[in-house]
């Protein structure tokens, strides 16, 4: 993501990341029985997901002044999301089975 950040602005990076995540999750959703496509889509989702939060932070900084309080709220919100989403996903998978992992990832990407 760092080399791409020299070519694109933060908003473009967020859009590229979200489209990449949607494509990766769609590939994973529709080709979960083919091992090579599962690995390709997993790597694609991971690479795209890695830079979403930093790009969102930089994008917010380009629109409004980011003070210490605002930055701490963004970090706290991101941390809460990092704790809550895996817990919810794990509970859904425990209740309905690991088969629904792809469905959950695809739905979260669209949200």
mmCIF file with all atom_site columns, N, CA, C and O in Angstrom, residues 19-73:
data_model
loop_
_atom_site.group_PDB
_atom_site.id
_atom_site.type_symbol
_atom_site.label_atom_id
_atom_site.label_alt_id
_atom_site.label_comp_id
_atom_site.label_asym_id
_atom_site.label_entity_id
_atom_site.label_seq_id
_atom_site.pdbx_PDB_ins_code
_atom_site.Cartn_x
_atom_site.Cartn_y
_atom_site.Cartn_z
_atom_site.occupancy
_atom_site.B_iso_or_equiv
_atom_site.pdbx_formal_charge
_atom_site.auth_seq_id
_atom_site.auth_comp_id
_atom_site.auth_asym_id
_atom_site.auth_atom_id
_atom_site.pdbx_PDB_model_num
ATOM 1   N N  . UNK A 1 19 ? -13.021 -2.080  -3.244 1.00 0.00 ? 19 UNK A N  1
ATOM 2   C CA . UNK A 1 19 ? -13.311 -2.873  -4.446 1.00 0.00 ? 19 UNK A CA 1
ATOM 3   C C  . UNK A 1 19 ? -12.497 -4.159  -4.434 1.00 0.00 ? 19 UNK A C  1
ATOM 4   O O  . UNK A 1 19 ? -13.007 -5.239  -4.754 1.00 0.00 ? 19 UNK A O  1
ATOM 5   N N  . UNK A 1 20 ? -11.229 -4.065  -4.035 1.00 0.00 ? 20 UNK A N  1
ATOM 6   C CA . UNK A 1 20 ? -10.399 -5.271  -3.935 1.00 0.00 ? 20 UNK A CA 1
ATOM 7   C C  . UNK A 1 20 ? -10.928 -6.260  -2.908 1.00 0.00 ? 20 UNK A C  1
ATOM 8   O O  . UNK A 1 20 ? -10.918 -7.474  -3.138 1.00 0.00 ? 20 UNK A O  1
ATOM 9   N N  . UNK A 1 21 ? -11.410 -5.744  -1.780 1.00 0.00 ? 21 UNK A N  1
ATOM 10  C CA . UNK A 1 21 ? -11.994 -6.625  -0.769 1.00 0.00 ? 21 UNK A CA 1
ATOM 11  C C  . UNK A 1 21 ? -13.264 -7.280  -1.285 1.00 0.00 ? 21 UNK A C  1
ATOM 12  O O  . UNK A 1 21 ? -13.492 -8.473  -1.058 1.00 0.00 ? 21 UNK A O  1
ATOM 13  N N  . UNK A 1 22 ? -14.105 -6.506  -1.981 1.00 0.00 ? 22 UNK A N  1
ATOM 14  C CA . UNK A 1 22 ? -15.336 -7.081  -2.530 1.00 0.00 ? 22 UNK A CA 1
ATOM 15  C C  . UNK A 1 22 ? -15.032 -8.148  -3.575 1.00 0.00 ? 22 UNK A C  1
ATOM 16  O O  . UNK A 1 22 ? -15.655 -9.219  -3.564 1.00 0.00 ? 22 UNK A O  1
ATOM 17  N N  . UNK A 1 23 ? -14.063 -7.884  -4.443 1.00 0.00 ? 23 UNK A N  1
ATOM 18  C CA . UNK A 1 23 ? -13.690 -8.885  -5.453 1.00 0.00 ? 23 UNK A CA 1
ATOM 19  C C  . UNK A 1 23 ? -13.111 -10.144 -4.803 1.00 0.00 ? 23 UNK A C  1
ATOM 20  O O  . UNK A 1 23 ? -13.455 -11.257 -5.177 1.00 0.00 ? 23 UNK A O  1
ATOM 21  N N  . UNK A 1 24 ? -12.224 -9.942  -3.829 1.00 0.00 ? 24 UNK A N  1
ATOM 22  C CA . UNK A 1 24 ? -11.637 -11.089 -3.140 1.00 0.00 ? 24 UNK A CA 1
ATOM 23  C C  . UNK A 1 24 ? -12.685 -11.917 -2.405 1.00 0.00 ? 24 UNK A C  1
ATOM 24  O O  . UNK A 1 24 ? -12.661 -13.147 -2.452 1.00 0.00 ? 24 UNK A O  1
ATOM 25  N N  . UNK A 1 25 ? -13.604 -11.245 -1.720 1.00 0.00 ? 25 UNK A N  1
ATOM 26  C CA . UNK A 1 25 ? -14.668 -11.970 -1.015 1.00 0.00 ? 25 UNK A CA 1
ATOM 27  C C  . UNK A 1 25 ? -15.625 -12.643 -1.991 1.00 0.00 ? 25 UNK A C  1
ATOM 28  O O  . UNK A 1 25 ? -16.120 -13.740 -1.716 1.00 0.00 ? 25 UNK A O  1
ATOM 29  N N  . UNK A 1 26 ? -15.879 -12.002 -3.116 1.00 0.00 ? 26 UNK A N  1
ATOM 30  C CA . UNK A 1 26 ? -16.750 -12.626 -4.122 1.00 0.00 ? 26 UNK A CA 1
ATOM 31  C C  . UNK A 1 26 ? -16.089 -13.869 -4.698 1.00 0.00 ? 26 UNK A C  1
ATOM 32  O O  . UNK A 1 26 ? -16.749 -14.907 -4.874 1.00 0.00 ? 26 UNK A O  1
ATOM 33  N N  . UNK A 1 27 ? -14.793 -13.786 -4.979 1.00 0.00 ? 27 UNK A N  1
ATOM 34  C CA . UNK A 1 27 ? -14.077 -14.970 -5.472 1.00 0.00 ? 27 UNK A CA 1
ATOM 35  C C  . UNK A 1 27 ? -14.111 -16.062 -4.421 1.00 0.00 ? 27 UNK A C  1
ATOM 36  O O  . UNK A 1 27 ? -14.367 -17.233 -4.725 1.00 0.00 ? 27 UNK A O  1
ATOM 37  N N  . UNK A 1 28 ? -13.868 -15.712 -3.172 1.00 0.00 ? 28 UNK A N  1
ATOM 38  C CA . UNK A 1 28 ? -13.911 -16.694 -2.083 1.00 0.00 ? 28 UNK A CA 1
ATOM 39  C C  . UNK A 1 28 ? -15.307 -17.263 -1.904 1.00 0.00 ? 28 UNK A C  1
ATOM 40  O O  . UNK A 1 28 ? -15.483 -18.455 -1.654 1.00 0.00 ? 28 UNK A O  1
ATOM 41  N N  . UNK A 1 29 ? -16.323 -16.429 -2.063 1.00 0.00 ? 29 UNK A N  1
ATOM 42  C CA . UNK A 1 29 ? -17.710 -16.848 -1.888 1.00 0.00 ? 29 UNK A CA 1
ATOM 43  C C  . UNK A 1 29 ? -18.131 -17.843 -2.962 1.00 0.00 ? 29 UNK A C  1
ATOM 44  O O  . UNK A 1 29 ? -18.792 -18.843 -2.684 1.00 0.00 ? 29 UNK A O  1
ATOM 45  N N  . UNK A 1 30 ? -17.737 -17.579 -4.198 1.00 0.00 ? 30 UNK A N  1
ATOM 46  C CA . UNK A 1 30 ? -18.216 -18.408 -5.300 1.00 0.00 ? 30 UNK A CA 1
ATOM 47  C C  . UNK A 1 30 ? -17.293 -19.562 -5.661 1.00 0.00 ? 30 UNK A C  1
ATOM 48  O O  . UNK A 1 30 ? -17.715 -20.484 -6.376 1.00 0.00 ? 30 UNK A O  1
ATOM 49  N N  . UNK A 1 31 ? -16.039 -19.550 -5.230 1.00 0.00 ? 31 UNK A N  1
ATOM 50  C CA . UNK A 1 31 ? -15.100 -20.612 -5.599 1.00 0.00 ? 31 UNK A CA 1
ATOM 51  C C  . UNK A 1 31 ? -14.456 -21.246 -4.375 1.00 0.00 ? 31 UNK A C  1
ATOM 52  O O  . UNK A 1 31 ? -13.280 -21.587 -4.399 1.00 0.00 ? 31 UNK A O  1
ATOM 53  N N  . UNK A 1 32 ? -15.207 -21.421 -3.319 1.00 0.00 ? 32 UNK A N  1
ATOM 54  C CA . UNK A 1 32 ? -14.633 -21.925 -2.068 1.00 0.00 ? 32 UNK A CA 1
ATOM 55  C C  . UNK A 1 32 ? -14.170 -23.371 -2.151 1.00 0.00 ? 32 UNK A C  1
ATOM 56  O O  . UNK A 1 32 ? -13.453 -23.843 -1.288 1.00 0.00 ? 32 UNK A O  1
ATOM 57  N N  . UNK A 1 33 ? -14.563 -24.111 -3.188 1.00 0.00 ? 33 UNK A N  1
ATOM 58  C CA . UNK A 1 33 ? -14.149 -25.509 -3.319 1.00 0.00 ? 33 UNK A CA 1
ATOM 59  C C  . UNK A 1 33 ? -12.842 -25.679 -4.086 1.00 0.00 ? 33 UNK A C  1
ATOM 60  O O  . UNK A 1 33 ? -12.283 -26.760 -4.101 1.00 0.00 ? 33 UNK A O  1
ATOM 61  N N  . UNK A 1 34 ? -12.344 -24.633 -4.715 1.00 0.00 ? 34 UNK A N  1
ATOM 62  C CA . UNK A 1 34 ? -11.104 -24.699 -5.469 1.00 0.00 ? 34 UNK A CA 1
ATOM 63  C C  . UNK A 1 34 ? -9.982  -24.079 -4.654 1.00 0.00 ? 34 UNK A C  1
ATOM 64  O O  . UNK A 1 34 ? -9.991  -22.893 -4.341 1.00 0.00 ? 34 UNK A O  1
ATOM 65  N N  . UNK A 1 35 ? -8.987  -24.894 -4.322 1.00 0.00 ? 35 UNK A N  1
ATOM 66  C CA . UNK A 1 35 ? -7.951  -24.499 -3.376 1.00 0.00 ? 35 UNK A CA 1
ATOM 67  C C  . UNK A 1 35 ? -7.163  -23.286 -3.857 1.00 0.00 ? 35 UNK A C  1
ATOM 68  O O  . UNK A 1 35 ? -6.902  -22.362 -3.079 1.00 0.00 ? 35 UNK A O  1
ATOM 69  N N  . UNK A 1 36 ? -6.793  -23.242 -5.108 1.00 0.00 ? 36 UNK A N  1
ATOM 70  C CA . UNK A 1 36 ? -5.979  -22.131 -5.598 1.00 0.00 ? 36 UNK A CA 1
ATOM 71  C C  . UNK A 1 36 ? -6.728  -20.805 -5.530 1.00 0.00 ? 36 UNK A C  1
ATOM 72  O O  . UNK A 1 36 ? -6.158  -19.782 -5.150 1.00 0.00 ? 36 UNK A O  1
ATOM 73  N N  . UNK A 1 37 ? -7.996  -20.814 -5.874 1.00 0.00 ? 37 UNK A N  1
ATOM 74  C CA . UNK A 1 37 ? -8.781  -19.587 -5.810 1.00 0.00 ? 37 UNK A CA 1
ATOM 75  C C  . UNK A 1 37 ? -9.000  -19.142 -4.364 1.00 0.00 ? 37 UNK A C  1
ATOM 76  O O  . UNK A 1 37 ? -9.083  -17.945 -4.088 1.00 0.00 ? 37 UNK A O  1
ATOM 77  N N  . UNK A 1 38 ? -9.092  -20.091 -3.454 1.00 0.00 ? 38 UNK A N  1
ATOM 78  C CA . UNK A 1 38 ? -9.232  -19.732 -2.031 1.00 0.00 ? 38 UNK A CA 1
ATOM 79  C C  . UNK A 1 38 ? -7.985  -18.990 -1.559 1.00 0.00 ? 38 UNK A C  1
ATOM 80  O O  . UNK A 1 38 ? -8.076  -17.967 -0.879 1.00 0.00 ? 38 UNK A O  1
ATOM 81  N N  . UNK A 1 39 ? -6.805  -19.481 -1.935 1.00 0.00 ? 39 UNK A N  1
ATOM 82  C CA . UNK A 1 39 ? -5.573  -18.820 -1.526 1.00 0.00 ? 39 UNK A CA 1
ATOM 83  C C  . UNK A 1 39 ? -5.419  -17.460 -2.201 1.00 0.00 ? 39 UNK A C  1
ATOM 84  O O  . UNK A 1 39 ? -5.030  -16.482 -1.555 1.00 0.00 ? 39 UNK A O  1
ATOM 85  N N  . UNK A 1 40 ? -5.731  -17.381 -3.476 1.00 0.00 ? 40 UNK A N  1
ATOM 86  C CA . UNK A 1 40 ? -5.617  -16.109 -4.188 1.00 0.00 ? 40 UNK A CA 1
ATOM 87  C C  . UNK A 1 40 ? -6.561  -15.079 -3.590 1.00 0.00 ? 40 UNK A C  1
ATOM 88  O O  . UNK A 1 40 ? -6.181  -13.929 -3.342 1.00 0.00 ? 40 UNK A O  1
ATOM 89  N N  . UNK A 1 41 ? -7.790  -15.486 -3.334 1.00 0.00 ? 41 UNK A N  1
ATOM 90  C CA . UNK A 1 41 ? -8.760  -14.537 -2.781 1.00 0.00 ? 41 UNK A CA 1
ATOM 91  C C  . UNK A 1 41 ? -8.407  -14.153 -1.344 1.00 0.00 ? 41 UNK A C  1
ATOM 92  O O  . UNK A 1 41 ? -8.606  -13.001 -0.944 1.00 0.00 ? 41 UNK A O  1
ATOM 93  N N  . UNK A 1 42 ? -7.869  -15.073 -0.569 1.00 0.00 ? 42 UNK A N  1
ATOM 94  C CA . UNK A 1 42 ? -7.470  -14.747 0.808  1.00 0.00 ? 42 UNK A CA 1
ATOM 95  C C  . UNK A 1 42 ? -6.342  -13.724 0.836  1.00 0.00 ? 42 UNK A C  1
ATOM 96  O O  . UNK A 1 42 ? -6.364  -12.779 1.630  1.00 0.00 ? 42 UNK A O  1
ATOM 97  N N  . UNK A 1 43 ? -5.369  -13.900 -0.037 1.00 0.00 ? 43 UNK A N  1
ATOM 98  C CA . UNK A 1 43 ? -4.264  -12.937 -0.118 1.00 0.00 ? 43 UNK A CA 1
ATOM 99  C C  . UNK A 1 43 ? -4.782  -11.587 -0.594 1.00 0.00 ? 43 UNK A C  1
ATOM 100 O O  . UNK A 1 43 ? -4.399  -10.534 -0.071 1.00 0.00 ? 43 UNK A O  1
ATOM 101 N N  . UNK A 1 44 ? -5.678  -11.611 -1.567 1.00 0.00 ? 44 UNK A N  1
ATOM 102 C CA . UNK A 1 44 ? -6.245  -10.366 -2.095 1.00 0.00 ? 44 UNK A CA 1
ATOM 103 C C  . UNK A 1 44 ? -7.014  -9.601  -1.019 1.00 0.00 ? 44 UNK A C  1
ATOM 104 O O  . UNK A 1 44 ? -6.837  -8.389  -0.859 1.00 0.00 ? 44 UNK A O  1
ATOM 105 N N  . UNK A 1 45 ? -7.842  -10.304 -0.268 1.00 0.00 ? 45 UNK A N  1
ATOM 106 C CA . UNK A 1 45 ? -8.604  -9.659  0.810  1.00 0.00 ? 45 UNK A CA 1
ATOM 107 C C  . UNK A 1 45 ? -7.656  -9.125  1.883  1.00 0.00 ? 45 UNK A C  1
ATOM 108 O O  . UNK A 1 45 ? -7.827  -8.017  2.387  1.00 0.00 ? 45 UNK A O  1
ATOM 109 N N  . UNK A 1 46 ? -6.646  -9.895  2.231  1.00 0.00 ? 46 UNK A N  1
ATOM 110 C CA . UNK A 1 46 ? -5.691  -9.456  3.250  1.00 0.00 ? 46 UNK A CA 1
ATOM 111 C C  . UNK A 1 46 ? -4.930  -8.209  2.853  1.00 0.00 ? 46 UNK A C  1
ATOM 112 O O  . UNK A 1 46 ? -4.773  -7.279  3.648  1.00 0.00 ? 46 UNK A O  1
ATOM 113 N N  . UNK A 1 47 ? -4.423  -8.176  1.619  1.00 0.00 ? 47 UNK A N  1
ATOM 114 C CA . UNK A 1 47 ? -3.693  -6.994  1.156  1.00 0.00 ? 47 UNK A CA 1
ATOM 115 C C  . UNK A 1 47 ? -4.587  -5.764  1.110  1.00 0.00 ? 47 UNK A C  1
ATOM 116 O O  . UNK A 1 47 ? -4.167  -4.668  1.474  1.00 0.00 ? 47 UNK A O  1
ATOM 117 N N  . UNK A 1 48 ? -5.807  -5.935  0.649  1.00 0.00 ? 48 UNK A N  1
ATOM 118 C CA . UNK A 1 48 ? -6.712  -4.792  0.544  1.00 0.00 ? 48 UNK A CA 1
ATOM 119 C C  . UNK A 1 48 ? -7.201  -4.341  1.921  1.00 0.00 ? 48 UNK A C  1
ATOM 120 O O  . UNK A 1 48 ? -7.362  -3.150  2.171  1.00 0.00 ? 48 UNK A O  1
ATOM 121 N N  . UNK A 1 49 ? -7.414  -5.285  2.820  1.00 0.00 ? 49 UNK A N  1
ATOM 122 C CA . UNK A 1 49 ? -7.921  -4.947  4.143  1.00 0.00 ? 49 UNK A CA 1
ATOM 123 C C  . UNK A 1 49 ? -6.860  -4.247  4.998  1.00 0.00 ? 49 UNK A C  1
ATOM 124 O O  . UNK A 1 49 ? -7.196  -3.427  5.857  1.00 0.00 ? 49 UNK A O  1
ATOM 125 N N  . UNK A 1 50 ? -5.603  -4.530  4.721  1.00 0.00 ? 50 UNK A N  1
ATOM 126 C CA . UNK A 1 50 ? -4.526  -4.004  5.558  1.00 0.00 ? 50 UNK A CA 1
ATOM 127 C C  . UNK A 1 50 ? -4.439  -2.485  5.534  1.00 0.00 ? 50 UNK A C  1
ATOM 128 O O  . UNK A 1 50 ? -4.061  -1.871  6.531  1.00 0.00 ? 50 UNK A O  1
ATOM 129 N N  . UNK A 1 51 ? -4.775  -1.869  4.421  1.00 0.00 ? 51 UNK A N  1
ATOM 130 C CA . UNK A 1 51 ? -4.586  -0.422  4.335  1.00 0.00 ? 51 UNK A CA 1
ATOM 131 C C  . UNK A 1 51 ? -5.887  0.379   4.427  1.00 0.00 ? 51 UNK A C  1
ATOM 132 O O  . UNK A 1 51 ? -5.857  1.598   4.251  1.00 0.00 ? 51 UNK A O  1
ATOM 133 N N  . UNK A 1 52 ? -7.000  -0.260  4.715  1.00 0.00 ? 52 UNK A N  1
ATOM 134 C CA . UNK A 1 52 ? -8.264  0.481   4.795  1.00 0.00 ? 52 UNK A CA 1
ATOM 135 C C  . UNK A 1 52 ? -8.245  1.464   5.967  1.00 0.00 ? 52 UNK A C  1
ATOM 136 O O  . UNK A 1 52 ? -8.546  2.651   5.795  1.00 0.00 ? 52 UNK A O  1
ATOM 137 N N  . UNK A 1 53 ? -7.896  1.014   7.147  1.00 0.00 ? 53 UNK A N  1
ATOM 138 C CA . UNK A 1 53 ? -7.950  1.886   8.320  1.00 0.00 ? 53 UNK A CA 1
ATOM 139 C C  . UNK A 1 53 ? -6.969  3.060   8.214  1.00 0.00 ? 53 UNK A C  1
ATOM 140 O O  . UNK A 1 53 ? -7.366  4.209   8.452  1.00 0.00 ? 53 UNK A O  1
ATOM 141 N N  . UNK A 1 54 ? -5.707  2.844   7.849  1.00 0.00 ? 54 UNK A N  1
ATOM 142 C CA . UNK A 1 54 ? -4.812  4.005   7.720  1.00 0.00 ? 54 UNK A CA 1
ATOM 143 C C  . UNK A 1 54 ? -5.279  4.997   6.653  1.00 0.00 ? 54 UNK A C  1
ATOM 144 O O  . UNK A 1 54 ? -5.165  6.211   6.839  1.00 0.00 ? 54 UNK A O  1
ATOM 145 N N  . UNK A 1 55 ? -5.803  4.481   5.539  1.00 0.00 ? 55 UNK A N  1
ATOM 146 C CA . UNK A 1 55 ? -6.289  5.387   4.491  1.00 0.00 ? 55 UNK A CA 1
ATOM 147 C C  . UNK A 1 55 ? -7.518  6.159   4.951  1.00 0.00 ? 55 UNK A C  1
ATOM 148 O O  . UNK A 1 55 ? -7.681  7.337   4.602  1.00 0.00 ? 55 UNK A O  1
ATOM 149 N N  . UNK A 1 56 ? -8.384  5.529   5.731  1.00 0.00 ? 56 UNK A N  1
ATOM 150 C CA . UNK A 1 56 ? -9.548  6.240   6.274  1.00 0.00 ? 56 UNK A CA 1
ATOM 151 C C  . UNK A 1 56 ? -9.097  7.349   7.225  1.00 0.00 ? 56 UNK A C  1
ATOM 152 O O  . UNK A 1 56 ? -9.669  8.432   7.246  1.00 0.00 ? 56 UNK A O  1
ATOM 153 N N  . UNK A 1 57 ? -8.066  7.080   7.998  1.00 0.00 ? 57 UNK A N  1
ATOM 154 C CA . UNK A 1 57 ? -7.541  8.086   8.927  1.00 0.00 ? 57 UNK A CA 1
ATOM 155 C C  . UNK A 1 57 ? -6.978  9.283   8.157  1.00 0.00 ? 57 UNK A C  1
ATOM 156 O O  . UNK A 1 57 ? -7.251  10.440  8.487  1.00 0.00 ? 57 UNK A O  1
ATOM 157 N N  . UNK A 1 58 ? -6.194  9.011   7.119  1.00 0.00 ? 58 UNK A N  1
ATOM 158 C CA . UNK A 1 58 ? -5.615  10.088  6.307  1.00 0.00 ? 58 UNK A CA 1
ATOM 159 C C  . UNK A 1 58 ? -6.708  10.839  5.558  1.00 0.00 ? 58 UNK A C  1
ATOM 160 O O  . UNK A 1 58 ? -6.653  12.063  5.414  1.00 0.00 ? 58 UNK A O  1
ATOM 161 N N  . UNK A 1 59 ? -7.712  10.120  5.084  1.00 0.00 ? 59 UNK A N  1
ATOM 162 C CA . UNK A 1 59 ? -8.824  10.757  4.381  1.00 0.00 ? 59 UNK A CA 1
ATOM 163 C C  . UNK A 1 59 ? -9.589  11.696  5.320  1.00 0.00 ? 59 UNK A C  1
ATOM 164 O O  . UNK A 1 59 ? -9.936  12.813  4.944  1.00 0.00 ? 59 UNK A O  1
ATOM 165 N N  . UNK A 1 60 ? -9.827  11.248  6.549  1.00 0.00 ? 60 UNK A N  1
ATOM 166 C CA . UNK A 1 60 ? -10.496 12.115  7.535  1.00 0.00 ? 60 UNK A CA 1
ATOM 167 C C  . UNK A 1 60 ? -9.633  13.338  7.837  1.00 0.00 ? 60 UNK A C  1
ATOM 168 O O  . UNK A 1 60 ? -10.148 14.446  7.990  1.00 0.00 ? 60 UNK A O  1
ATOM 169 N N  . UNK A 1 61 ? -8.333  13.139  7.880  1.00 0.00 ? 61 UNK A N  1
ATOM 170 C CA . UNK A 1 61 ? -7.414  14.246  8.157  1.00 0.00 ? 61 UNK A CA 1
ATOM 171 C C  . UNK A 1 61 ? -7.419  15.276  7.026  1.00 0.00 ? 61 UNK A C  1
ATOM 172 O O  . UNK A 1 61 ? -7.192  16.465  7.268  1.00 0.00 ? 61 UNK A O  1
ATOM 173 N N  . UNK A 1 62 ? -7.713  14.835  5.811  1.00 0.00 ? 62 UNK A N  1
ATOM 174 C CA . UNK A 1 62 ? -7.759  15.789  4.700  1.00 0.00 ? 62 UNK A CA 1
ATOM 175 C C  . UNK A 1 62 ? -9.045  16.606  4.698  1.00 0.00 ? 62 UNK A C  1
ATOM 176 O O  . UNK A 1 62 ? -9.106  17.663  4.077  1.00 0.00 ? 62 UNK A O  1
ATOM 177 N N  . UNK A 1 63 ? -10.087 16.134  5.387  1.00 0.00 ? 63 UNK A N  1
ATOM 178 C CA . UNK A 1 63 ? -11.369 16.851  5.408  1.00 0.00 ? 63 UNK A CA 1
ATOM 179 C C  . UNK A 1 63 ? -11.540 17.739  6.628  1.00 0.00 ? 63 UNK A C  1
ATOM 180 O O  . UNK A 1 63 ? -12.103 18.824  6.536  1.00 0.00 ? 63 UNK A O  1
ATOM 181 N N  . UNK A 1 64 ? -11.096 17.262  7.792  1.00 0.00 ? 64 UNK A N  1
ATOM 182 C CA . UNK A 1 64 ? -11.254 18.019  9.037  1.00 0.00 ? 64 UNK A CA 1
ATOM 183 C C  . UNK A 1 64 ? -9.944  17.970  9.808  1.00 0.00 ? 64 UNK A C  1
ATOM 184 O O  . UNK A 1 64 ? -9.143  17.054  9.619  1.00 0.00 ? 64 UNK A O  1
ATOM 185 N N  . UNK A 1 65 ? -9.703  18.935  10.688 1.00 0.00 ? 65 UNK A N  1
ATOM 186 C CA . UNK A 1 65 ? -8.478  18.870  11.490 1.00 0.00 ? 65 UNK A CA 1
ATOM 187 C C  . UNK A 1 65 ? -8.577  17.739  12.522 1.00 0.00 ? 65 UNK A C  1
ATOM 188 O O  . UNK A 1 65 ? -9.564  17.627  13.245 1.00 0.00 ? 65 UNK A O  1
ATOM 189 N N  . UNK A 1 66 ? -7.581  16.896  12.527 1.00 0.00 ? 66 UNK A N  1
ATOM 190 C CA . UNK A 1 66 ? -7.577  15.760  13.449 1.00 0.00 ? 66 UNK A CA 1
ATOM 191 C C  . UNK A 1 66 ? -6.816  16.176  14.704 1.00 0.00 ? 66 UNK A C  1
ATOM 192 O O  . UNK A 1 66 ? -5.603  16.349  14.684 1.00 0.00 ? 66 UNK A O  1
ATOM 193 N N  . UNK A 1 67 ? -7.566  16.357  15.778 1.00 0.00 ? 67 UNK A N  1
ATOM 194 C CA . UNK A 1 67 ? -6.969  16.690  17.070 1.00 0.00 ? 67 UNK A CA 1
ATOM 195 C C  . UNK A 1 67 ? -6.663  15.404  17.831 1.00 0.00 ? 67 UNK A C  1
ATOM 196 O O  . UNK A 1 67 ? -7.003  14.310  17.387 1.00 0.00 ? 67 UNK A O  1
ATOM 197 N N  . UNK A 1 68 ? -6.067  15.542  18.964 1.00 0.00 ? 68 UNK A N  1
ATOM 198 C CA . UNK A 1 68 ? -5.762  14.383  19.781 1.00 0.00 ? 68 UNK A CA 1
ATOM 199 C C  . UNK A 1 68 ? -7.017  13.643  20.228 1.00 0.00 ? 68 UNK A C  1
ATOM 200 O O  . UNK A 1 68 ? -7.057  12.415  20.252 1.00 0.00 ? 68 UNK A O  1
ATOM 201 N N  . UNK A 1 69 ? -8.050  14.400  20.599 1.00 0.00 ? 69 UNK A N  1
ATOM 202 C CA . UNK A 1 69 ? -9.309  13.777  21.029 1.00 0.00 ? 69 UNK A CA 1
ATOM 203 C C  . UNK A 1 69 ? -9.966  13.012  19.884 1.00 0.00 ? 69 UNK A C  1
ATOM 204 O O  . UNK A 1 69 ? -10.456 11.900  20.059 1.00 0.00 ? 69 UNK A O  1
ATOM 205 N N  . UNK A 1 70 ? -9.995  13.631  18.707 1.00 0.00 ? 70 UNK A N  1
ATOM 206 C CA . UNK A 1 70 ? -10.602 12.981  17.549 1.00 0.00 ? 70 UNK A CA 1
ATOM 207 C C  . UNK A 1 70 ? -9.822  11.722  17.168 1.00 0.00 ? 70 UNK A C  1
ATOM 208 O O  . UNK A 1 70 ? -10.413 10.689  16.854 1.00 0.00 ? 70 UNK A O  1
ATOM 209 N N  . UNK A 1 71 ? -8.502  11.805  17.209 1.00 0.00 ? 71 UNK A N  1
ATOM 210 C CA . UNK A 1 71 ? -7.678  10.646  16.888 1.00 0.00 ? 71 UNK A CA 1
ATOM 211 C C  . UNK A 1 71 ? -7.916  9.517   17.883 1.00 0.00 ? 71 UNK A C  1
ATOM 212 O O  . UNK A 1 71 ? -7.984  8.342   17.498 1.00 0.00 ? 71 UNK A O  1
ATOM 213 N N  . UNK A 1 72 ? -8.059  9.857   19.159 1.00 0.00 ? 72 UNK A N  1
ATOM 214 C CA . UNK A 1 72 ? -8.293  8.807   20.158 1.00 0.00 ? 72 UNK A CA 1
ATOM 215 C C  . UNK A 1 72 ? -9.663  8.160   19.969 1.00 0.00 ? 72 UNK A C  1
ATOM 216 O O  . UNK A 1 72 ? -9.817  6.956   20.175 1.00 0.00 ? 72 UNK A O  1
ATOM 217 N N  . UNK A 1 73 ? -10.665 8.942   19.553 1.00 0.00 ? 73 UNK A N  1
ATOM 218 C CA . UNK A 1 73 ? -11.983 8.365   19.272 1.00 0.00 ? 73 UNK A CA 1
ATOM 219 C C  . UNK A 1 73 ? -11.904 7.422   18.068 1.00 0.00 ? 73 UNK A C  1
ATOM 220 O O  . UNK A 1 73 ? -12.489 6.334   18.073 1.00 0.00 ? 73 UNK A O  1
#
